Short mmCIF file of C-alpha atoms and ligand atoms in Angstrom, two decimals:
data_model
loop_
_atom_site.label_atom_id
_atom_site.label_comp_id
_atom_site.label_asym_id
_atom_site.label_seq_id
_atom_site.Cartn_x
_atom_site.Cartn_y
_atom_site.Cartn_z
CA MET A 1 -0.95 13.90 -20.51
CA ASN A 2 1.05 10.83 -19.51
CA LYS A 3 3.73 11.52 -22.13
CA LEU A 4 4.05 15.11 -20.96
CA LEU A 5 4.28 13.95 -17.35
CA THR A 6 7.07 11.56 -18.27
CA ILE A 7 9.05 14.40 -19.86
CA LEU A 8 8.50 16.71 -16.90
CA SER A 9 9.39 13.97 -14.43
CA ASP A 10 13.09 14.88 -14.88
CA GLY A 11 12.51 18.08 -12.90
CA GLU A 12 14.11 20.25 -15.63
CA TYR A 13 12.55 23.20 -17.47
CA HIS A 14 11.06 22.43 -20.90
CA SER A 15 9.78 25.19 -23.15
CA GLY A 16 6.24 25.08 -24.55
CA GLU A 17 7.73 25.09 -28.02
CA GLU A 18 10.03 22.13 -27.34
CA LEU A 19 7.21 20.17 -25.72
CA GLY A 20 4.80 20.98 -28.54
CA LYS A 21 7.30 19.83 -31.18
CA PHE A 22 8.14 16.66 -29.30
CA LEU A 23 4.52 15.67 -28.73
CA GLY A 24 3.28 16.95 -32.06
CA ILE A 25 0.66 19.26 -30.55
CA SER A 26 0.16 23.03 -30.28
CA ARG A 27 1.44 25.18 -27.41
CA THR A 28 -2.17 25.79 -26.42
CA ALA A 29 -2.73 22.04 -26.22
CA ILE A 30 0.39 21.79 -24.03
CA TRP A 31 -0.97 24.53 -21.77
CA LYS A 32 -4.26 22.63 -21.43
CA GLN A 33 -2.41 19.47 -20.44
CA ILE A 34 -0.39 21.48 -17.91
CA GLN A 35 -3.68 22.56 -16.31
CA LYS A 36 -4.68 18.89 -16.01
CA ILE A 37 -1.35 18.05 -14.37
CA ASP A 38 -1.88 20.95 -11.95
CA ALA A 39 -5.31 19.53 -11.14
CA LEU A 40 -3.64 16.27 -10.03
CA GLY A 41 -2.02 18.28 -7.22
CA LEU A 42 1.40 18.35 -8.90
CA ALA A 43 2.71 21.90 -8.83
CA VAL A 44 3.96 22.78 -12.29
CA GLU A 45 6.13 25.89 -12.25
CA SER A 46 6.16 28.08 -15.31
CA GLN A 47 8.94 30.58 -15.88
CA LYS A 48 9.11 33.10 -18.70
CA GLY A 49 11.85 32.17 -21.15
CA CYS A 50 12.40 28.74 -19.52
CA GLY A 51 9.09 26.96 -19.84
CA TYR A 52 7.55 24.45 -17.44
CA ARG A 53 8.96 22.17 -14.79
CA ILE A 54 7.92 20.04 -11.84
CA ALA A 55 10.37 21.14 -9.17
CA GLY A 56 12.16 18.13 -7.68
CA GLY A 57 10.95 15.90 -10.52
CA LEU A 58 8.74 12.84 -10.23
CA ASP A 59 9.45 9.18 -9.65
CA LEU A 60 6.79 7.59 -11.87
CA LEU A 61 6.00 3.87 -11.72
CA VAL A 62 7.60 1.77 -14.47
CA GLN A 63 6.38 -1.77 -15.40
CA GLU A 64 9.83 -3.07 -16.24
CA LEU A 65 11.37 -1.87 -12.98
CA ILE A 66 8.57 -3.51 -11.00
CA ARG A 67 9.01 -6.77 -12.93
CA ASN A 68 12.80 -6.65 -12.36
CA GLN A 69 12.17 -7.34 -8.66
CA LEU A 70 10.16 -10.51 -9.25
CA SER A 71 11.68 -13.92 -8.60
CA ALA A 72 11.08 -16.69 -11.15
CA THR A 73 8.35 -18.15 -8.92
CA ALA A 74 6.57 -14.81 -8.57
CA GLN A 75 6.77 -14.25 -12.33
CA GLU A 76 4.93 -17.53 -12.79
CA LEU A 77 2.28 -16.61 -10.22
CA LEU A 78 1.71 -13.15 -11.68
CA VAL A 79 -0.98 -13.26 -14.34
CA ASN A 80 -1.50 -9.57 -15.08
CA LEU A 81 0.34 -6.44 -13.94
CA ASP A 82 -1.82 -3.37 -14.47
CA LEU A 83 -0.38 0.14 -14.01
CA GLU A 84 -3.04 2.83 -13.81
CA SER A 85 -2.68 6.59 -13.64
CA SER A 86 -5.73 7.68 -11.63
CA VAL A 87 -8.39 5.34 -10.23
CA THR A 88 -11.03 5.60 -7.51
CA SER A 89 -9.40 2.74 -5.59
CA THR A 90 -7.15 -0.10 -6.74
CA ASN A 91 -9.16 -2.41 -4.46
CA GLU A 92 -12.35 -1.40 -6.22
CA LEU A 93 -10.80 -2.02 -9.65
CA ALA A 94 -9.42 -5.39 -8.60
CA ARG A 95 -12.69 -6.31 -6.94
CA ARG A 96 -14.67 -5.61 -10.11
CA GLN A 97 -12.39 -7.93 -12.08
CA ALA A 98 -12.74 -10.63 -9.43
CA GLU A 99 -16.52 -10.31 -9.53
CA ASN A 100 -16.40 -11.01 -13.28
CA GLY A 101 -14.52 -14.29 -12.87
CA ASP A 102 -11.32 -15.78 -11.49
CA ALA A 103 -8.83 -12.91 -11.32
CA SER A 104 -6.23 -14.76 -9.27
CA GLY A 105 -2.75 -13.40 -10.01
CA LEU A 106 -3.90 -9.90 -10.93
CA VAL A 107 -1.85 -6.98 -9.55
CA VAL A 108 -3.01 -3.37 -9.95
CA PHE A 109 -0.90 -0.30 -9.15
CA ALA A 110 -2.09 3.30 -9.42
CA GLU A 111 -0.31 6.64 -9.27
CA GLN A 112 -3.34 8.20 -7.59
CA GLN A 113 -6.57 7.11 -5.90
CA THR A 114 -9.43 9.55 -5.77
CA CYS A 115 -11.41 7.43 -3.25
CA GLY A 116 -8.68 5.39 -1.53
CA ARG A 117 -10.22 3.16 1.13
CA GLY A 118 -8.87 2.35 4.56
CA ARG A 119 -10.10 -0.04 7.24
CA ARG A 120 -13.26 0.72 9.19
CA GLY A 121 -14.64 2.92 6.42
CA ARG A 122 -11.81 5.44 6.62
CA GLN A 123 -10.34 7.34 3.71
CA TRP A 124 -6.80 6.52 2.51
CA VAL A 125 -5.14 9.73 1.37
CA SER A 126 -3.64 8.91 -2.04
CA PRO A 127 -2.07 11.84 -3.90
CA TYR A 128 -0.45 11.42 -7.32
CA GLY A 129 2.98 9.95 -7.87
CA CYS A 130 4.46 9.99 -4.38
CA ASN A 131 3.33 6.87 -2.48
CA LEU A 132 2.42 3.27 -3.32
CA TYR A 133 -1.14 2.05 -3.84
CA LEU A 134 -1.57 -1.51 -5.05
CA SER A 135 -3.97 -4.42 -4.92
CA LEU A 136 -3.45 -8.13 -5.57
CA VAL A 137 -6.12 -10.77 -6.15
CA TRP A 138 -5.74 -14.37 -5.07
CA GLY A 139 -8.19 -17.28 -5.16
CA PHE A 140 -8.53 -19.82 -2.35
CA GLU A 141 -10.33 -23.14 -2.19
CA GLY A 142 -11.66 -23.83 1.28
CA GLY A 143 -13.30 -20.48 1.95
CA VAL A 144 -12.54 -18.13 4.80
CA GLN A 145 -10.93 -20.91 6.83
CA ALA A 146 -8.14 -21.11 4.26
CA ILE A 147 -7.33 -17.42 4.70
CA GLU A 148 -7.11 -17.37 8.48
CA GLY A 149 -4.30 -15.04 9.56
CA LEU A 150 -3.73 -13.86 5.99
CA SER A 151 -3.98 -10.16 6.75
CA LEU A 152 -1.22 -10.47 9.37
CA ALA A 153 0.88 -12.63 7.06
CA VAL A 154 0.64 -9.98 4.32
CA GLY A 155 2.08 -7.46 6.81
CA VAL A 156 5.07 -9.76 7.28
CA ALA A 157 5.49 -10.15 3.51
CA VAL A 158 5.45 -6.35 3.04
CA LEU A 159 8.09 -6.01 5.77
CA ARG A 160 10.25 -8.59 3.99
CA GLY A 161 9.94 -6.57 0.79
CA LEU A 162 10.96 -3.35 2.56
CA LYS A 163 13.93 -4.96 4.30
CA ARG A 164 15.49 -5.64 0.90
CA TRP A 165 16.07 -1.90 0.68
CA GLY A 166 17.73 -1.60 4.07
CA VAL A 167 14.57 -0.47 5.88
CA GLU A 168 14.93 -1.09 9.61
CA GLY A 169 12.74 -0.25 12.56
CA VAL A 170 9.35 -0.75 10.91
CA GLU A 171 6.99 -2.65 13.23
CA LEU A 172 3.58 -4.28 12.92
CA LYS A 173 0.45 -3.26 14.75
CA TRP A 174 -2.32 -5.84 14.98
CA PRO A 175 -3.88 -6.75 12.70
CA ASN A 176 -1.84 -5.34 9.83
CA ASP A 177 -0.56 -1.77 10.12
CA LEU A 178 3.07 -0.93 9.43
CA LEU A 179 4.44 1.59 11.91
CA TRP A 180 7.64 3.52 12.33
CA GLN A 181 8.07 5.00 15.78
CA LYS A 182 4.36 4.33 16.34
CA ARG A 183 3.43 6.36 13.26
CA LYS A 184 1.71 4.75 10.30
CA VAL A 185 3.89 4.03 7.26
CA GLY A 186 1.52 1.56 5.63
CA GLY A 187 -1.85 -0.14 5.83
CA ILE A 188 -3.44 -3.26 4.42
CA LEU A 189 -7.09 -3.79 3.51
CA LEU A 190 -8.42 -7.27 2.71
CA GLU A 191 -11.75 -7.84 0.99
CA VAL A 192 -13.21 -11.29 0.37
CA ILE A 193 -15.45 -12.13 -2.59
CA GLY A 194 -17.26 -15.38 -3.27
CA ASP A 195 -18.31 -18.41 -1.28
CA PRO A 196 -17.27 -18.18 2.40
CA SER A 197 -17.14 -21.99 2.52
CA GLY A 198 -15.93 -22.77 -1.02
CA PHE A 199 -13.93 -20.89 -3.65
CA CYS A 200 -13.35 -17.29 -2.68
CA GLN A 201 -11.08 -14.54 -3.92
CA VAL A 202 -9.24 -12.13 -1.70
CA VAL A 203 -8.42 -8.60 -2.77
CA ILE A 204 -5.34 -7.49 -0.86
CA GLY A 205 -4.90 -3.72 -0.88
CA ILE A 206 -1.60 -2.25 0.26
CA GLY A 207 -0.87 1.43 0.78
CA ILE A 208 2.60 2.68 1.70
CA ASN A 209 3.45 6.29 2.49
CA VAL A 210 6.70 6.72 0.61
CA GLY A 211 6.98 10.46 0.05
CA MET A 212 3.66 11.97 1.11
CA PRO A 213 3.98 15.77 0.83
CA ASP A 214 3.43 17.62 4.14
CA LYS A 215 0.54 19.58 2.64
CA TYR A 216 -1.65 16.46 3.00
CA SER A 217 -1.03 16.23 6.76
CA GLN A 218 -4.26 17.92 7.74
CA SER A 219 -6.27 15.33 5.75
CA ILE A 220 -4.76 12.39 7.66
CA ASP A 221 -6.50 11.64 10.93
CA GLN A 222 -3.65 9.73 12.63
CA GLY A 223 0.11 9.91 13.16
CA TRP A 224 1.93 8.99 9.96
CA ALA A 225 5.46 8.76 8.58
CA ASN A 226 7.15 8.45 5.19
CA LEU A 227 9.26 5.51 4.18
CA ASN A 228 11.68 7.50 2.01
CA HIS A 229 13.99 8.52 4.84
CA LEU A 230 14.38 4.86 5.91
CA LEU A 231 15.58 3.65 2.51
CA VAL A 232 19.26 3.00 1.96
CA GLY A 233 20.62 4.31 -1.37
CA ASN A 234 18.77 5.44 -4.44
CA VAL A 235 15.60 3.36 -4.40
CA GLY A 236 12.55 4.17 -6.52
CA ARG A 237 8.88 3.45 -5.92
CA SER A 238 8.88 0.79 -8.64
CA ASP A 239 11.71 -1.08 -6.88
CA ILE A 240 9.86 -1.03 -3.56
CA GLY A 241 6.54 -1.92 -5.20
CA GLY A 242 8.18 -4.78 -7.09
CA SER A 243 9.80 -6.26 -4.00
CA ILE A 244 6.48 -6.07 -2.12
CA VAL A 245 4.64 -7.82 -4.97
CA ASP A 246 7.35 -10.47 -5.07
CA GLU A 247 7.10 -11.24 -1.35
CA VAL A 248 3.29 -11.18 -1.29
CA LEU A 249 3.02 -13.49 -4.32
CA LEU A 250 5.53 -15.92 -2.76
CA LEU A 251 3.47 -15.89 0.42
CA LEU A 252 0.21 -16.47 -1.47
CA GLY A 253 1.68 -19.28 -3.55
CA ASN A 254 2.41 -21.20 -0.33
CA TYR A 255 -0.41 -20.10 1.91
CA HIS A 256 -2.64 -23.14 1.35
CA GLU A 257 0.22 -25.27 2.76
CA GLU A 258 1.86 -23.08 5.37
CA GLY A 259 -0.90 -20.74 6.49
CA PHE A 260 -0.08 -18.15 9.14
CA SER A 261 2.26 -20.53 10.98
CA GLY A 262 4.98 -19.79 8.39
CA CYS A 263 4.97 -16.11 9.46
CA ARG A 264 3.91 -16.08 13.10
CA GLU A 265 7.42 -15.94 14.61
CA GLU A 266 8.37 -13.06 12.31
CA TRP A 267 5.16 -11.24 13.14
CA LEU A 268 5.88 -11.55 16.88
CA GLU A 269 9.46 -10.28 16.40
CA HIS A 270 8.05 -7.06 14.92
CA ASP A 271 5.07 -6.63 17.24
CA ALA A 272 4.91 -2.88 18.02
CA TYR A 273 2.77 -3.28 21.14
CA VAL A 274 3.87 -6.54 22.76
CA ASP A 275 3.49 -6.38 26.55
CA SER A 276 2.14 -2.83 26.30
CA PRO A 277 -1.13 -1.41 27.60
CA VAL A 278 -3.60 -1.07 24.74
CA LYS A 279 -7.23 -0.34 24.04
CA LEU A 280 -9.31 -2.32 21.52
CA LEU A 281 -11.96 -0.37 19.71
CA MET A 282 -14.89 -2.48 18.52
CA MET A 283 -18.18 -1.64 16.83
CA ASN A 284 -19.90 -0.30 19.91
CA LYS A 285 -17.52 -0.91 22.79
CA SER A 286 -13.88 -0.72 23.77
CA MET A 287 -11.70 -2.83 26.04
CA LYS A 288 -8.41 -2.17 27.81
CA GLY A 289 -5.70 -4.71 28.56
CA ILE A 290 -2.11 -5.72 27.93
CA ALA A 291 -1.21 -6.92 24.41
CA ARG A 292 0.43 -10.37 24.58
CA GLY A 293 1.15 -11.11 20.92
CA VAL A 294 -0.98 -13.27 18.61
CA ASP A 295 -2.09 -16.92 18.59
CA GLU A 296 -1.59 -19.54 15.83
CA SER A 297 -4.54 -18.15 13.86
CA GLY A 298 -3.46 -14.51 14.10
CA GLY A 299 -5.95 -13.61 16.83
CA LEU A 300 -4.81 -10.89 19.24
CA LYS A 301 -4.04 -12.10 22.77
CA LEU A 302 -5.23 -9.49 25.23
CA GLU A 303 -4.61 -9.90 28.93
CA VAL A 304 -7.51 -8.57 30.95
CA ASP A 305 -7.48 -8.99 34.75
CA GLY A 306 -4.83 -11.71 34.48
CA GLU A 307 -6.78 -13.75 31.89
CA ILE A 308 -5.93 -14.03 28.17
CA GLN A 309 -8.77 -13.30 25.79
CA ILE A 310 -8.47 -13.80 22.01
CA PHE A 311 -9.79 -11.21 19.55
CA SER A 312 -10.12 -11.51 15.80
CA GLY A 313 -12.08 -9.78 13.06
CA GLY A 314 -11.53 -6.94 10.63
CA GLU A 315 -13.61 -4.38 12.46
CA ILE A 316 -11.43 -4.22 15.56
CA SER A 317 -8.79 -1.56 15.92
CA LEU A 318 -5.96 -1.36 18.44
CA ARG A 319 -4.62 1.79 20.09
CA GLY A 320 -1.63 2.19 22.36
CA VAL A 321 -2.46 3.64 25.77
CA ALA A 322 0.03 6.14 27.12
C1 LIG B 401 -5.78 0.88 6.49
O1 LIG B 401 -6.75 1.54 6.82
O2 LIG B 401 -4.80 0.77 7.22
C2 LIG B 401 -5.78 0.14 5.18
C3 LIG B 401 -5.31 1.02 4.07
C4 LIG B 401 -5.25 0.34 2.73
C5 LIG B 401 -4.93 1.30 1.61
C6 LIG B 401 -4.73 0.60 0.31
S1 LIG B 401 -4.10 1.66 -0.93
C7 LIG B 401 -4.37 0.45 -2.14
C8 LIG B 401 -5.70 -0.20 -1.82
N1 LIG B 401 -6.78 0.54 -2.41
C9 LIG B 401 -7.55 1.11 -1.49
O3 LIG B 401 -8.54 1.82 -1.74
N2 LIG B 401 -7.12 0.81 -0.27
C10 LIG B 401 -5.96 -0.04 -0.31
#
């Protein structure tokens, strides 16, 4: 099916006969594969006398194009670049590898996630071939202390990657959402495996809405936006994915030395809610206050009744208050 998808990715009509000859299979076998492509949510049009096409074409991920964006340092840090077609969740795949041993330097991309995971147990809507879903694994000596502020720092690294393509106006929402005009363009999910006081591995999952079709709107339970209209020039998903991997690997390679302090200023410059009224949603309570940026460890500074309180932890979510 992947070969057929690659042919149809040009958006042109291809007859069943031509496809059958090219792939060395019968027209019935082609038709069966077309059904599978349809089942991925990709609308294949069929026209008598013309054949099949995917209107508008597809921008499929390409290893070489991703690698082209990697600096020499990132190429050294990258151990394995895995491109998958359909997975439950790239975080789950990466996590399984990390549970089997040191998987530091592994990067997994997928065209589709059938059980994409978001923060706080939410679903991450992940249709085929239109957005970016990737996970990186990195090992840290020194346990959870060594990764303080990492989820915020990854947000900064992703922003750096996007800026290479002329993207402006994307902001960060604590702890690590990427927003455009207060609508979600991307999210980051960190999972830690191993010894919380010794060697641990972090699975860093990144999802970016690049060209999410409108038909998925009703499945997304918050305001969202696509990146594609913010890109300058003809930029593909592999280019964007590659620049994100580059920036995240560079960040990870230095994190044991620099920590969050190397990114804090940049994070504050892109803070979507600085000095704004916000509400923090916690496990079983919520709290209102004014957001006042983040401290040296990446904790949120919330002003409540004139006093600054610091909040940290993956299970807290921030909302703007109108
Ligand atoms: C959030 O809720 O904001 C975090 C979303 C993280 C989504 C990414 S997509 C790649 C990786 N695999 C997953 O299942 N989730 C993360």
